[in-house]
PDB file of C-alpha atoms in Angstrom:
ATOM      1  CA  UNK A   1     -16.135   6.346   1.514  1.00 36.00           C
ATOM      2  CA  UNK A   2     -15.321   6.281   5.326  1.00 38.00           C
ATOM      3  CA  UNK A   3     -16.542   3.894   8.124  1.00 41.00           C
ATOM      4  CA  UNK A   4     -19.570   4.677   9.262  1.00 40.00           C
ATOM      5  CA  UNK A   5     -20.501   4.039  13.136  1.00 40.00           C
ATOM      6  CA  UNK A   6     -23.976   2.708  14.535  1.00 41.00           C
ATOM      7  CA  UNK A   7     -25.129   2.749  17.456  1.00 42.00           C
ATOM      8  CA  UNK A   8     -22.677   1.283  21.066  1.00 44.00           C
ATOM      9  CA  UNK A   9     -22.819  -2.234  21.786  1.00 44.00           C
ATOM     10  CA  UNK A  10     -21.178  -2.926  25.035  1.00 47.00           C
ATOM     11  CA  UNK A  11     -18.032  -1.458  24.900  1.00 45.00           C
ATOM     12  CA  UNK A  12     -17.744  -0.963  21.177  1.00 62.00           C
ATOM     13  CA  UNK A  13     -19.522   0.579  18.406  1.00 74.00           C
ATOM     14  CA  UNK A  14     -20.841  -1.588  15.940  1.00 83.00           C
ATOM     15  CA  UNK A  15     -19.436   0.156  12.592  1.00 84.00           C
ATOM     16  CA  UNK A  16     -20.394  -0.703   8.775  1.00 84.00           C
ATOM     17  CA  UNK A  17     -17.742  -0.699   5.403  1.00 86.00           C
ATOM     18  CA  UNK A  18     -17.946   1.806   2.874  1.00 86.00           C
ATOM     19  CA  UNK A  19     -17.488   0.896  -0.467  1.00 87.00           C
ATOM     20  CA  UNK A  20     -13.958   1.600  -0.696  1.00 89.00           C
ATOM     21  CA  UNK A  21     -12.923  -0.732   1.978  1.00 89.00           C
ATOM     22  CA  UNK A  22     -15.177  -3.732   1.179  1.00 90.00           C
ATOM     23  CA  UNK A  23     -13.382  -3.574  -2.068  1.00 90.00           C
ATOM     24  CA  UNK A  24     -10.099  -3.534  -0.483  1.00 89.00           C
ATOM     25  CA  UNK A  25     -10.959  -6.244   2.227  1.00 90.00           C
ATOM     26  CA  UNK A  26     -11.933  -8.379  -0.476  1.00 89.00           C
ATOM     27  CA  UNK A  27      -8.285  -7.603  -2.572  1.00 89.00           C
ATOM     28  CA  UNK A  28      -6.617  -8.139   0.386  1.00 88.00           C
ATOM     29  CA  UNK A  29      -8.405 -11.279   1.679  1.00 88.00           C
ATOM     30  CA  UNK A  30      -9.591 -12.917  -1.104  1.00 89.00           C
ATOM     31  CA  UNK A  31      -6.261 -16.079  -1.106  1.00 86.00           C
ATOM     32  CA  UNK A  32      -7.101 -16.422   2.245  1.00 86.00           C
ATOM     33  CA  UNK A  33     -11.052 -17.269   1.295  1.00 88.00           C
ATOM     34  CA  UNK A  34     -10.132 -19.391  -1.436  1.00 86.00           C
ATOM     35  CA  UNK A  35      -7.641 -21.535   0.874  1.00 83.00           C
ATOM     36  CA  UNK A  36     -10.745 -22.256   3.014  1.00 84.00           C
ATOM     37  CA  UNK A  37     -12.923 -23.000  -0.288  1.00 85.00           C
ATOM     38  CA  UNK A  38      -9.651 -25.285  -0.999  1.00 82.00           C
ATOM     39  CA  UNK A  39     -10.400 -27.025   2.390  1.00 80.00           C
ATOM     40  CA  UNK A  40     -13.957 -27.939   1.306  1.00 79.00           C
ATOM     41  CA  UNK A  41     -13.008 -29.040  -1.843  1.00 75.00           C
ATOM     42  CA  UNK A  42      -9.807 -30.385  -3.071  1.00 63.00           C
ATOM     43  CA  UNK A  43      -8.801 -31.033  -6.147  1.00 56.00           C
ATOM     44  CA  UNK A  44     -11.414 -28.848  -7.316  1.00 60.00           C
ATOM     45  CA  UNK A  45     -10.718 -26.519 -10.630  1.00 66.00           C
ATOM     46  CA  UNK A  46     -13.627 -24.230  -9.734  1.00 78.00           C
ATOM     47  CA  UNK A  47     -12.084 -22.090  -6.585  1.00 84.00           C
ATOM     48  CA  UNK A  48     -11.459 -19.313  -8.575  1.00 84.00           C
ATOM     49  CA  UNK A  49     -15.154 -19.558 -10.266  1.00 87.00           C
ATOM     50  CA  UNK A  50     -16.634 -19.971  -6.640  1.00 89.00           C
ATOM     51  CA  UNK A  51     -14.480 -17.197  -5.247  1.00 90.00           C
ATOM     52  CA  UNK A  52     -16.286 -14.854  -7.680  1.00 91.00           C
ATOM     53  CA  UNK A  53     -19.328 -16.375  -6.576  1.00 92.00           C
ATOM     54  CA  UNK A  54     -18.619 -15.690  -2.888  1.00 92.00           C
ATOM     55  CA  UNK A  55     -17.355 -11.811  -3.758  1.00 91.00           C
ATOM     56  CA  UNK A  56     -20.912 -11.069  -5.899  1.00 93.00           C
ATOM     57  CA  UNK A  57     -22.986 -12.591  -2.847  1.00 93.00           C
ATOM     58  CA  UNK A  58     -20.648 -10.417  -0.075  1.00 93.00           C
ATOM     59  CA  UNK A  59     -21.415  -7.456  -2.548  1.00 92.00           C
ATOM     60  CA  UNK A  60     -24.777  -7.930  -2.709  1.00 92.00           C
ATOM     61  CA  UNK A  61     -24.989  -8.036   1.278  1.00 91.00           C
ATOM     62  CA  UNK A  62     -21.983  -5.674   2.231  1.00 85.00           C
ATOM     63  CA  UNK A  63     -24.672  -3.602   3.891  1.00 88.00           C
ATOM     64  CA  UNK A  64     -25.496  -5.952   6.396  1.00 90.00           C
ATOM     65  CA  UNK A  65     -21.643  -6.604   7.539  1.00 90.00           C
ATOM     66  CA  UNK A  66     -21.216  -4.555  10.682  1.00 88.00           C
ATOM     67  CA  UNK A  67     -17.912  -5.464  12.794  1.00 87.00           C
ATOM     68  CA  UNK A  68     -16.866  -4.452  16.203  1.00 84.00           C
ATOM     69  CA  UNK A  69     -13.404  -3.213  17.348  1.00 80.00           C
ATOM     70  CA  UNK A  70     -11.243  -0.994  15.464  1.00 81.00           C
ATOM     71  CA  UNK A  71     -10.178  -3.336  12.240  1.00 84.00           C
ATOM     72  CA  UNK A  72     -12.975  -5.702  10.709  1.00 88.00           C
ATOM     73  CA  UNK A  73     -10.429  -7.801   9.062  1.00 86.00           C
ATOM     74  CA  UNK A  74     -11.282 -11.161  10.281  1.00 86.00           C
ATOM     75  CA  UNK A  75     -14.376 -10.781  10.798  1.00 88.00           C
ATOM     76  CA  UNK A  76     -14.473  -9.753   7.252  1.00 91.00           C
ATOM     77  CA  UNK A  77     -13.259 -12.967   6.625  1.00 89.00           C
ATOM     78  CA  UNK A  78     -15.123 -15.360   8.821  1.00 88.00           C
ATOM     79  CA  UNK A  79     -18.078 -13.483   7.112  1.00 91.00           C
ATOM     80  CA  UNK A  80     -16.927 -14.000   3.585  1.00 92.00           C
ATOM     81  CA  UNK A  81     -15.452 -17.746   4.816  1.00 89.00           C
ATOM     82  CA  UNK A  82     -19.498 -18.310   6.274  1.00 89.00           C
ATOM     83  CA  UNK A  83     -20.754 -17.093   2.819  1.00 92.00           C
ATOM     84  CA  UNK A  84     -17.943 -19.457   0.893  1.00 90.00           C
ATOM     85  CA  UNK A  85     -19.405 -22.417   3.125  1.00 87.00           C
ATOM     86  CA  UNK A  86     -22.776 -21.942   2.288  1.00 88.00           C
ATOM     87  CA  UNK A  87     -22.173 -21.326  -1.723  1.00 89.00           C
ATOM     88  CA  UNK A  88     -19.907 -24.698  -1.839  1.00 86.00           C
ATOM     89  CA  UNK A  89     -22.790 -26.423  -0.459  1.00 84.00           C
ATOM     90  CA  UNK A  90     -24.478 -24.992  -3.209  1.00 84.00           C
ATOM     91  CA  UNK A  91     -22.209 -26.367  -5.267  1.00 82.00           C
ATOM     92  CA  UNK A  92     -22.261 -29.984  -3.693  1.00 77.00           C
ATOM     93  CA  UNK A  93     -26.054 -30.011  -4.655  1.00 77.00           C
ATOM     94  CA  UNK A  94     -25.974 -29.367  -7.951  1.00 77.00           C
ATOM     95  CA  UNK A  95     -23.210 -31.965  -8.620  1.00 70.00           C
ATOM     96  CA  UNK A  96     -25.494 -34.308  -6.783  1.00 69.00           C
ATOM     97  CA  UNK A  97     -28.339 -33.755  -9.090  1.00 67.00           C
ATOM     98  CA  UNK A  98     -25.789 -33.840 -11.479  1.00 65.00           C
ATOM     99  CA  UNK A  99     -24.496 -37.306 -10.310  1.00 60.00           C
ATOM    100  CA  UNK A 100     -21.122 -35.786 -10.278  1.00 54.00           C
ATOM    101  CA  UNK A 101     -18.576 -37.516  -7.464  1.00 53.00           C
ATOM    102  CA  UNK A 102     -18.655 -35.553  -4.650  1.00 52.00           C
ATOM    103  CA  UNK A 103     -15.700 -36.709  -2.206  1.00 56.00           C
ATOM    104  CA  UNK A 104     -16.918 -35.703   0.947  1.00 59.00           C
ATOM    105  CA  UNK A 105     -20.464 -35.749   2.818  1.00 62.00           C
ATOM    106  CA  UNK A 106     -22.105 -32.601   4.421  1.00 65.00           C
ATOM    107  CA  UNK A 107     -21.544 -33.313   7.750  1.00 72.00           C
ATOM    108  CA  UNK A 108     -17.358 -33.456   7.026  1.00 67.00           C
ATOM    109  CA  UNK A 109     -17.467 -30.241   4.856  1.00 66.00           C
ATOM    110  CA  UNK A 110     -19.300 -28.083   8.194  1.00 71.00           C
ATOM    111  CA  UNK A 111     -16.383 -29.897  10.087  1.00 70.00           C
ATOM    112  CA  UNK A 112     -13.562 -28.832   8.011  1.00 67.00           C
ATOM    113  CA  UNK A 113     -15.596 -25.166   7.893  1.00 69.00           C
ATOM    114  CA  UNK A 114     -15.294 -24.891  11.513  1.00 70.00           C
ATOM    115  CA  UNK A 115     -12.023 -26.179  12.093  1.00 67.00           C
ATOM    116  CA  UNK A 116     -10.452 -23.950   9.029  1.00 67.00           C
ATOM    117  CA  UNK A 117     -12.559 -20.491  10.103  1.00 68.00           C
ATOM    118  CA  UNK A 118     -11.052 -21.414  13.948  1.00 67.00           C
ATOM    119  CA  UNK A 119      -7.226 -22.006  12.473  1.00 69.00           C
ATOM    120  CA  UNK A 120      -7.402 -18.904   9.786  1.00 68.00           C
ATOM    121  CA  UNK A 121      -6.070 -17.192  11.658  1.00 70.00           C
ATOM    122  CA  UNK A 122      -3.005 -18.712  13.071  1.00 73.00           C
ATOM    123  CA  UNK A 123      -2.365 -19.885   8.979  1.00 72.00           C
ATOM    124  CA  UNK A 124      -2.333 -16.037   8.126  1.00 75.00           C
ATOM    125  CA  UNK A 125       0.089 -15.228  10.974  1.00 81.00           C
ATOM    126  CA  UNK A 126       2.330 -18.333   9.822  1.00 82.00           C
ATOM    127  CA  UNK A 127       2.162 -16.504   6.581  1.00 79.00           C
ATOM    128  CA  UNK A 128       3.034 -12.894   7.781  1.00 83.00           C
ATOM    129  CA  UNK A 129       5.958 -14.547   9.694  1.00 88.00           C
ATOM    130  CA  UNK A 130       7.510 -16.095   6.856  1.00 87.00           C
ATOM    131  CA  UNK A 131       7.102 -13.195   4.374  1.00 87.00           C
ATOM    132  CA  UNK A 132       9.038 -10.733   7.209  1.00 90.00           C
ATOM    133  CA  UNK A 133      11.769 -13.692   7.644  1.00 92.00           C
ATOM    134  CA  UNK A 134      12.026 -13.704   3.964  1.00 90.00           C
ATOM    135  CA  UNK A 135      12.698  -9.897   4.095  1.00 93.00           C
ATOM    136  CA  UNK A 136      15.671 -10.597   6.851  1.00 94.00           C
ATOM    137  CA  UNK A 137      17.165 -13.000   3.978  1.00 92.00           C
ATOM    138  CA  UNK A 138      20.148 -11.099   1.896  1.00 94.00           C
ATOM    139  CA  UNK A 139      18.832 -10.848  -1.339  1.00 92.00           C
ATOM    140  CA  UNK A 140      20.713 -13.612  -3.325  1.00 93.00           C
ATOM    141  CA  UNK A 141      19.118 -15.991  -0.412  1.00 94.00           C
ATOM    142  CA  UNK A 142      15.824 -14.315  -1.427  1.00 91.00           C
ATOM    143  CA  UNK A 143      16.082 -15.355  -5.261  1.00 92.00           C
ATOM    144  CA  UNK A 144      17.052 -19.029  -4.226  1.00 92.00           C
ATOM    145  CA  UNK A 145      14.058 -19.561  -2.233  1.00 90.00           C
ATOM    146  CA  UNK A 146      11.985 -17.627  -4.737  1.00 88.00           C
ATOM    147  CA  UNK A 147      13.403 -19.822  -7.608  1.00 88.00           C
ATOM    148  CA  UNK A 148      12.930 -23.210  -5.556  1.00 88.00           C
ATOM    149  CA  UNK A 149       9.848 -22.678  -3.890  1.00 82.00           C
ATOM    150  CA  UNK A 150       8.207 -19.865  -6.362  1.00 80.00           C
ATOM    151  CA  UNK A 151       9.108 -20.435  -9.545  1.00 82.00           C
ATOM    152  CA  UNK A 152       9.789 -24.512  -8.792  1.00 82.00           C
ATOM    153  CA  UNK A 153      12.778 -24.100 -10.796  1.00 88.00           C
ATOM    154  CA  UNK A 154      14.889 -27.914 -10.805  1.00 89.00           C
ATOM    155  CA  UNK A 155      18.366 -27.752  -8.479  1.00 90.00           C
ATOM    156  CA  UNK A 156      20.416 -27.643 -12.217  1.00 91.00           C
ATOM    157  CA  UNK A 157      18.912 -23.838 -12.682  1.00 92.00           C
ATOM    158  CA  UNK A 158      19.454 -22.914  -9.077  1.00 91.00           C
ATOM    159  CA  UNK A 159      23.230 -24.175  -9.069  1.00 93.00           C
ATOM    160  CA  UNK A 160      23.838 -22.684 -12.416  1.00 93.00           C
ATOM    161  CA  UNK A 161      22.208 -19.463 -10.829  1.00 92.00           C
ATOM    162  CA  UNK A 162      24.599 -19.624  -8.035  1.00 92.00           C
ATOM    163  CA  UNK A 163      27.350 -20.761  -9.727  1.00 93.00           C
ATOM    164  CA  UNK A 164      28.163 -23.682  -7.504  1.00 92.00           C
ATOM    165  CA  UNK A 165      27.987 -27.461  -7.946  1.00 93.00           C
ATOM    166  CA  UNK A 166      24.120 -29.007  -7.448  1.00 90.00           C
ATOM    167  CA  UNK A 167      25.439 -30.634  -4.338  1.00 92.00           C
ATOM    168  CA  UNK A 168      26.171 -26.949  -2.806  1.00 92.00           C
ATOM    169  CA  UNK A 169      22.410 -25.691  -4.356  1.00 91.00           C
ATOM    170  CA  UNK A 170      21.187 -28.270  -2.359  1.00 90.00           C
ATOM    171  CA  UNK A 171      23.004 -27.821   1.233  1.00 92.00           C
ATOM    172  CA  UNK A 172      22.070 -23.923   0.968  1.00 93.00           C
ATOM    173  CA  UNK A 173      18.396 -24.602   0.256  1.00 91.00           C
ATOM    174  CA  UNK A 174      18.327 -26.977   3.324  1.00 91.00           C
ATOM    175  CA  UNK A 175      19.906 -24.324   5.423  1.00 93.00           C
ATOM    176  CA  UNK A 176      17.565 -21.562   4.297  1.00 93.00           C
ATOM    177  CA  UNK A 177      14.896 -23.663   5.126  1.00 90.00           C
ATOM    178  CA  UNK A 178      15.767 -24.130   8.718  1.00 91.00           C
ATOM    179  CA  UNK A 179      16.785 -20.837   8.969  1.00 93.00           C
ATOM    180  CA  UNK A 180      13.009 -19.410   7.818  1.00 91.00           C
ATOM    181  CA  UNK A 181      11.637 -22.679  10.142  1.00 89.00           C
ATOM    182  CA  UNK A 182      13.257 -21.523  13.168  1.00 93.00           C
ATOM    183  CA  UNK A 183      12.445 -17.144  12.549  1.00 92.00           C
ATOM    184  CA  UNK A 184       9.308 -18.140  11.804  1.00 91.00           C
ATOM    185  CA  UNK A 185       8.731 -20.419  15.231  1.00 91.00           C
ATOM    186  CA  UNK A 186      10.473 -17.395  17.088  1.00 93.00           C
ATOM    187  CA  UNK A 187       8.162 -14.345  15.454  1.00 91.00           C
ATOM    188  CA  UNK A 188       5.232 -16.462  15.918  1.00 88.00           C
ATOM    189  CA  UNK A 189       6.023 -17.122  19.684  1.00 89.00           C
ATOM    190  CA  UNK A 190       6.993 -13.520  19.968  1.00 89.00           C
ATOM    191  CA  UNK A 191       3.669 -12.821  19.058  1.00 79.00           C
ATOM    192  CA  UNK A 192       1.947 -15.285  21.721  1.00 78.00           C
ATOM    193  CA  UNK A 193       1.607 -18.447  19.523  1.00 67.00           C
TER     194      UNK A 193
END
């Protein structure tokens, strides 16, 4: 389905989401939406059940969504983030009926709202940065950072990997690190952060 186009406001049309791209907005959004839920509540095993909460609510209202500019992506997500918000204070009351510890008041959860919706995204950039440094890594620098910071794989596997002494896994991993720190700093201020 393509983007359909409403009426001009000020400079810019107001425009609505087909089908299609709702769907794909949501696929391509959707870790950023549950970080925020994260925000609101840690240490929480239902971010996943919210999220699906959150996606059958945006569905249900999809029609309503108009964005300005040429890309709605975030304000695709500051919509779905707003709708996250709202269903984790949902959330909040029914574990108060429930009498279920709930670690932080309503007034903190709009803060960290506000303050996560206005640093989105910045985060997002930090991540786009650091997947294109990863990309500038030679590939056996790849799997090391993959195996220590995706898989969580202990030094022993990563020295045996690289056939060096643990000492040696450990010197390259700091290096890498600093390496990715300082290409991220210099894409992000490259791109005006």
């Amino acid at each position: 389905m393509r983007t359909m186009s409403a009426e001009p406001r000020g400079d810019q049309a107001e425009r609505q989401l087909g089908e299609e791209e709702f769907i794909a907005l949501i696929v391509r959004h959707e870790r950023r939406v549950c970080a925020f839920i994260q925000t609101l509540l840690p240490l929480d095993g239902d971010v996943d059940d919210l999220m699906q909460e959150v996606s059958v609510v945006a569905w249900q209202k999809f029609r309503s969504f108009v964005y300005h500019g040429t890309t709605p992506d975030e304000q695709f997500v500051s919509w779905l983030c707003t709708i996250a918000k709202f269903q984790v204070m949902n959330e909040r009351k029914k574990r108060l009926s429930k009498k279920t510890v709930v670690p932080f008041d309503d007034t903190l959860v709009e803060e960290l709202a506000s303050l996560q919706l206005q640093q989105s995204s910045y985060f997002e950039d930090r991540r786009s940065a650091l997947a294109e440094c990863l990309m500038k890594l030679p590939p056996r620098d790849r799997e090391v950072i993959r195996l220590k910071y995706g898989l969580n794989e202990p030094i022993a596997a990563i020295a045996e990997y690289l056939d060096r002494k643990q000492v040696t896994a450990y010197q390259l991993i700091a290096h890498l690190r600093g390496k990715l720190l300082e290409c991220v700093r210099l894409t992000l201020q490259r791109e005006g952060h």
